[in-house]
Amino acid sequence: MSVLVYTESENGKFKKNAHETSSYAYEVAKQLGVSVSAISFNADNNDELGTYGVSKVLNVSDETLKTYNAKAFARAIAQAAEKEGASVIILSSSTNSKYLAPLLSGMLKAGYAPNVVAAPESTSTFTVKRTAFSNKGFAHTQITTATKIIGVSNNAFGVIENKVEVVIEDFSPSVTDTDFSAKSTNIDKVSGKVTIADADIVVSGGRGLKGPENWGMIEELADVLGAATACSKPVSDLGWRPHSEHVGQTGKPVASNLYIAIGISGAIQHLAGISASKVKVVINTDPEAPFFKAADYGIVGDAFEVVPELIEKLKEFKAQNA
Amino acid sequence: MKILVCISNVPDTTSKINFTDGDTKFDANGVQFVINPNDEFGLTRAMWFKEKQGATVHVATVGEASTEPTIRKALAIGADEAIRINAIPTDGFFVAQHLAEVVKNGSYDIVIAGRESIDYNGGMVPGIMAAMLDFNFVNSCISLEVDGNNATAIREIDGGKETLSTSLPLIIGGQKGLVQESDLKIPNMRGIMMARQKKLNVIEPIDASPATLDTKFEKPAPKGAVKLIDSSNIDELIDLLHNEAKAI
Ligand SMILES: Cc1cc2nc3c(=O)[nH]c(=O)nc-3n(C[C@H](O)[C@H](O)[C@H](O)COP(=O)(O)OP(=O)(O)OC[C@H]3O[C@@H](n4cnc5c(N)ncnc54)[C@H](O)[C@@H]3O)c2cc1C
Ligand SMILES: Nc1ncnc2c1ncn2[C@@H]1O[C@H](COP(=O)(O)O)[C@@H](O)[C@H]1O
């Protein structure tokens, strides 16, 4: 028996969410009195996972699985789960995990609870707390099948060190051509930029910024903070920013530690998508903007004056705290 | 080309969310229900396939009679026929089994569902169906082109997009981007009139069981008041973010 975690990597390096999902897996394993096995694909530094409580890594080094493929990865994870006798499988909330999770659920006839924000409340009834209704509520969800799949929400559980001995094993799943029947032909991704999904801090701009030509200061602020940039829906609809930056109920969800909203009114659909973020800051000229009701810190002021000053002061702060 | 669009019936995005029966049920009282926004994009894309490539478009929902206005709306937008599976959609696994059965019996080539429903946010129905039916599957799909038996789809990835080459039969989990926001179809008078003549088949549920059970709901704890910082005192904001919030 074990708990299996799918540890995501990119170009051989584990993503931050791999540390968080491993930490989560360790907590579940502890509750069940078992140990954690991980499955990694073409990762270079599998030892690293021992720091977060993984006792065994099934390392897949396979050229055909260099590029992520949802079905082939799901197939491999299903086989790893079987091999390890895993009753619980832990995934992240990345786009890739959310792509393969339902495939895995269908393949294994295993119940899947997404967007889980805390360790299981009970392992006898197997109940987890997760966000629902676009962050306007929480559901306590019992998974009733023998095998259970949990999608851990970003930044909800945190990265927790639990150093254990780690054994690394080669694992060769049997995937066939039909598993690759949806083939990646092109990936269009700005490299070296923090993504909304991975970011600790997100700097987001709304229609209050008047036009795309004013995004220089948003990018600069994001740069200083090592943050990802995001925007409200109208901003992407108007083509000021790419669609991939649209956050909210109908866009990308944000669960960062810090979310800075600049010139965003705080419409219910916007707030629904970003409310899982821990600390929220709003900068808006209108003291009546609904965002002030949802934020932790607010400045009533003109973004064109406040943001450049904030950038300067943050640079000083960073220089002093470096 | 036969397309099935899966429609989930969800509270309007502006709805206030409440729970009832000792917080064990969603309180539908006074809530306006709509076509799930992700499905609206998919339905409009299906209409494009109908107009440009002669596709037949059916819509299906798993829900009680109270969901009929939502599927009537899908008919008014232009779907040819509707199917309602007469059951309470208890969870994604249960819904997927029913829809998979409809897909099998109706020999559909393409199933367009949404990336997720904005109510329970499962994000699982299309993927589970794909695994059950062994169809190709593209999630978070923002573009779909079909040429004969081949399909090209683009999906959103963290920080960008990926193009996939695949073939029919195919299921997508669609979202905003599948069609332009400004092209989203809304029912007009003629569509509404025509929808009355269209077939709405009600079928009874098969023997299927859910894999999860929502035992209780809760609302987020009420938020404390915002701390306002004077715009002439940016240092204070930085200090609070560093020392109090520990966010920078
Ligand atoms: C079905 C549906 C789904 C939706 N989904 C989403 C979603 O996922 N995400 C989303 O964001 N929206 C969504 N919306 C849209 C949402 O309702 C709002 O229209 C949108 O969020 C408003 O964007 P905004 O705040 O940028 O613009 P506005 O509402 O125009 O607000 C601009 C703000 O900027 C402030 N401002 C102006 N000048 C300045 C200045 N110089 N400095 C500082 N502040 C200034 C103004 O006071 C105002 O508060 C959805 C709507 C619908 C109907
Ligand atoms: N009750 C339902 N009836 C028909 N389709 C549904 C139903 N629930 C979910 N779907 C489809 O599955 C998609 C994803 O839903 P979910 O897995 O519930 O987040 C939705 O966008 C719909 O296309």
Coordinates of N, CA and C in Angstrom, one line a residue, chain B residues 43-119:
Chain B
L43 N -21.0 25.6 -27.8 CA -22.3 25.6 -28.6 C -22.1 26.5 -29.8
T44 N -21.6 27.7 -29.6 CA -21.4 28.6 -30.7 C -20.4 28.0 -31.7
R45 N -19.4 27.4 -31.3 CA -18.4 26.7 -32.2 C -19.2 25.6 -33.0
A46 N -20.0 24.9 -32.3 CA -20.8 23.8 -33.0 C -21.7 24.4 -34.0
M47 N -22.2 25.6 -33.8 CA -23.1 26.2 -34.8 C -22.3 26.6 -36.0
W48 N -21.0 26.9 -35.8 CA -20.1 27.3 -36.9 C -19.9 26.0 -37.7
F49 N -19.7 24.8 -37.1 CA -19.5 23.6 -37.8 C -20.8 23.3 -38.6
K50 N -21.9 23.6 -38.0 CA -23.2 23.4 -38.7 C -23.3 24.2 -40.0
E51 N -23.0 25.5 -39.8 CA -23.2 26.4 -40.9 C -22.1 26.2 -42.0
K52 N -20.9 25.9 -41.6 CA -19.8 25.9 -42.6 C -19.5 24.4 -43.1
Q53 N -19.8 23.4 -42.2 CA -19.4 22.1 -42.6 C -20.6 21.1 -42.6
G54 N -21.8 21.6 -42.5 CA -22.9 20.8 -42.5 C -23.1 19.8 -41.4
A55 N -22.6 20.2 -40.2 CA -22.7 19.3 -39.1 C -24.1 19.2 -38.5
T56 N -24.5 18.1 -38.0 CA -25.7 18.0 -37.2 C -25.4 18.2 -35.7
V57 N -26.1 19.0 -35.1 CA -25.8 19.4 -33.7 C -26.9 19.0 -32.7
H58 N -26.6 18.1 -31.8 CA -27.5 17.8 -30.7 C -26.9 18.3 -29.4
V59 N -27.8 18.6 -28.5 CA -27.3 19.0 -27.1 C -27.9 18.0 -26.1
A60 N -27.1 17.8 -25.0 CA -27.6 16.9 -24.0 C -27.3 17.5 -22.6
T61 N -28.2 17.2 -21.7 CA -28.0 17.6 -20.3 C -28.5 16.5 -19.4
V62 N -27.8 16.3 -18.3 CA -28.3 15.4 -17.3 C -28.9 16.3 -16.2
G63 N -30.2 16.2 -16.1 CA -30.9 17.1 -15.1 C -32.4 16.8 -15.1
E64 N -33.0 17.4 -14.1 CA -34.4 17.2 -13.9 C -35.2 18.2 -14.9
A65 N -36.5 18.1 -14.8 CA -37.3 18.9 -15.8 C -37.0 20.4 -15.6
S66 N -36.6 20.8 -14.4 CA -36.3 22.2 -14.2 C -35.2 22.7 -15.1
T67 N -34.4 21.8 -15.7 CA -33.3 22.3 -16.6 C -33.8 22.6 -18.0
E68 N -35.1 22.3 -18.3 CA -35.5 22.4 -19.7 C -35.4 23.8 -20.3
P69 N -35.7 24.9 -19.5 CA -35.5 26.2 -20.1 C -34.1 26.4 -20.7
T70 N -33.1 25.9 -20.0 CA -31.7 26.0 -20.4 C -31.5 25.3 -21.7
I71 N -32.0 24.1 -21.8 CA -31.8 23.3 -23.1 C -32.7 23.9 -24.2
R72 N -33.8 24.4 -23.9 CA -34.6 25.2 -24.9 C -33.8 26.3 -25.5
K73 N -33.1 27.0 -24.6 CA -32.3 28.1 -25.0 C -31.2 27.6 -26.0
A74 N -30.6 26.4 -25.8 CA -29.6 25.9 -26.7 C -30.3 25.5 -28.0
L75 N -31.5 25.1 -28.0 CA -32.2 24.8 -29.3 C -32.5 26.1 -30.0
A76 N -32.9 27.2 -29.2 CA -33.2 28.5 -29.8 C -31.9 29.1 -30.5
I77 N -30.8 28.7 -29.9 CA -29.5 29.2 -30.5 C -29.2 28.5 -31.8
G78 N -29.8 27.3 -32.0 CA -29.7 26.6 -33.3 C -29.4 25.1 -33.2
A79 N -29.3 24.5 -32.1 CA -29.1 23.1 -32.0 C -30.3 22.4 -32.7
D80 N -30.1 21.2 -33.3 CA -31.1 20.5 -34.0 C -32.1 19.8 -33.1
E81 N -31.5 19.1 -32.1 CA -32.3 18.3 -31.2 C -31.7 18.3 -29.8
A82 N -32.5 18.1 -28.8 CA -32.0 18.0 -27.5 C -32.3 16.7 -26.8
I83 N -31.5 16.3 -25.9 CA -31.7 15.1 -25.1 C -31.6 15.5 -23.6
R84 N -32.5 15.1 -22.8 CA -32.4 15.4 -21.4 C -32.5 14.0 -20.7
I85 N -31.4 13.7 -19.9 CA -31.4 12.5 -19.2 C -32.0 12.8 -17.8
N86 N -33.1 12.2 -17.5 CA -33.9 12.6 -16.4 C -33.3 12.1 -15.1
A87 N -32.3 12.8 -14.6 CA -31.7 12.4 -13.3 C -31.0 13.6 -12.7
I88 N -30.9 13.5 -11.4 CA -30.2 14.6 -10.7 C -28.7 14.3 -10.9
P89 N -27.9 15.3 -11.4 CA -26.5 15.1 -11.7 C -25.7 15.0 -10.4
T90 N -25.6 13.9 -9.8 CA -25.0 13.8 -8.5 C -23.5 14.1 -8.4
D91 N -22.8 13.6 -9.4 CA -21.4 14.0 -9.5 C -20.9 13.8 -10.9
G92 N -19.7 14.2 -11.2 CA -19.1 14.2 -12.6 C -19.1 12.8 -13.1
F93 N -18.7 11.8 -12.3 CA -18.6 10.5 -12.7 C -19.9 9.9 -13.1
F94 N -20.9 10.2 -12.4 CA -22.3 9.8 -12.7 C -22.8 10.4 -14.0
V95 N -22.5 11.7 -14.2 CA -22.9 12.4 -15.4 C -22.2 11.8 -16.6
A96 N -20.9 11.6 -16.4 CA -20.1 11.1 -17.6 C -20.6 9.8 -18.1
Q97 N -21.0 8.9 -17.1 CA -21.5 7.6 -17.5 C -22.8 7.7 -18.4
H98 N -23.6 8.7 -18.0 CA -24.9 8.8 -18.8 C -24.6 9.5 -20.1
L99 N -23.7 10.4 -20.1 CA -23.5 11.1 -21.4 C -22.7 10.1 -22.4
A100 N -21.8 9.3 -21.8 CA -21.1 8.3 -22.6 C -22.1 7.4 -23.3
E101 N -23.1 7.0 -22.6 CA -24.2 6.1 -23.1 C -24.9 6.8 -24.3
V102 N -25.2 8.1 -24.1 CA -25.8 8.8 -25.2 C -24.9 8.9 -26.4
V103 N -23.6 9.1 -26.2 CA -22.7 9.2 -27.3 C -22.6 7.9 -28.0
K104 N -22.5 6.8 -27.3 CA -22.4 5.5 -27.9 C -23.7 5.2 -28.8
N105 N -24.8 5.5 -28.2 CA -26.1 5.2 -28.9 C -26.3 6.1 -30.1
G106 N -25.8 7.3 -30.0 CA -26.0 8.3 -31.1 C -24.9 8.4 -32.1
S107 N -23.9 7.6 -32.0 CA -22.7 7.6 -32.9 C -22.3 9.0 -33.3
Y108 N -21.9 9.7 -32.2 CA -21.4 11.1 -32.5 C -19.9 11.0 -32.8
D109 N -19.5 12.0 -33.6 CA -18.1 12.0 -34.0 C -17.3 13.0 -33.1
I110 N -18.0 14.0 -32.7 CA -17.4 15.0 -31.8 C -18.3 15.3 -30.6
V111 N -17.7 15.3 -29.5 CA -18.4 15.7 -28.3 C -17.8 17.0 -27.8
I112 N -18.6 18.1 -27.7 CA -18.1 19.3 -27.2 C -18.7 19.6 -25.8
A113 N -17.8 19.5 -24.8 CA -18.2 19.8 -23.4 C -17.4 21.0 -23.0
G114 N -17.5 21.4 -21.7 CA -16.8 22.6 -21.2 C -15.6 22.1 -20.4
R115 N -14.6 23.0 -20.2 CA -13.5 22.7 -19.3 C -13.9 22.4 -17.9
E116 N -14.9 23.2 -17.4 CA -15.5 22.9 -16.1 C -16.8 23.6 -16.0
S117 N -17.7 23.1 -15.1 CA -18.9 23.8 -14.8 C -18.6 24.8 -13.7
I118 N -19.2 26.0 -13.8 CA -18.8 27.0 -12.8 C -19.6 26.8 -11.5
D119 N -20.4 25.7 -11.4 CA -21.0 25.5 -10.0 C -20.1 24.6 -9.2

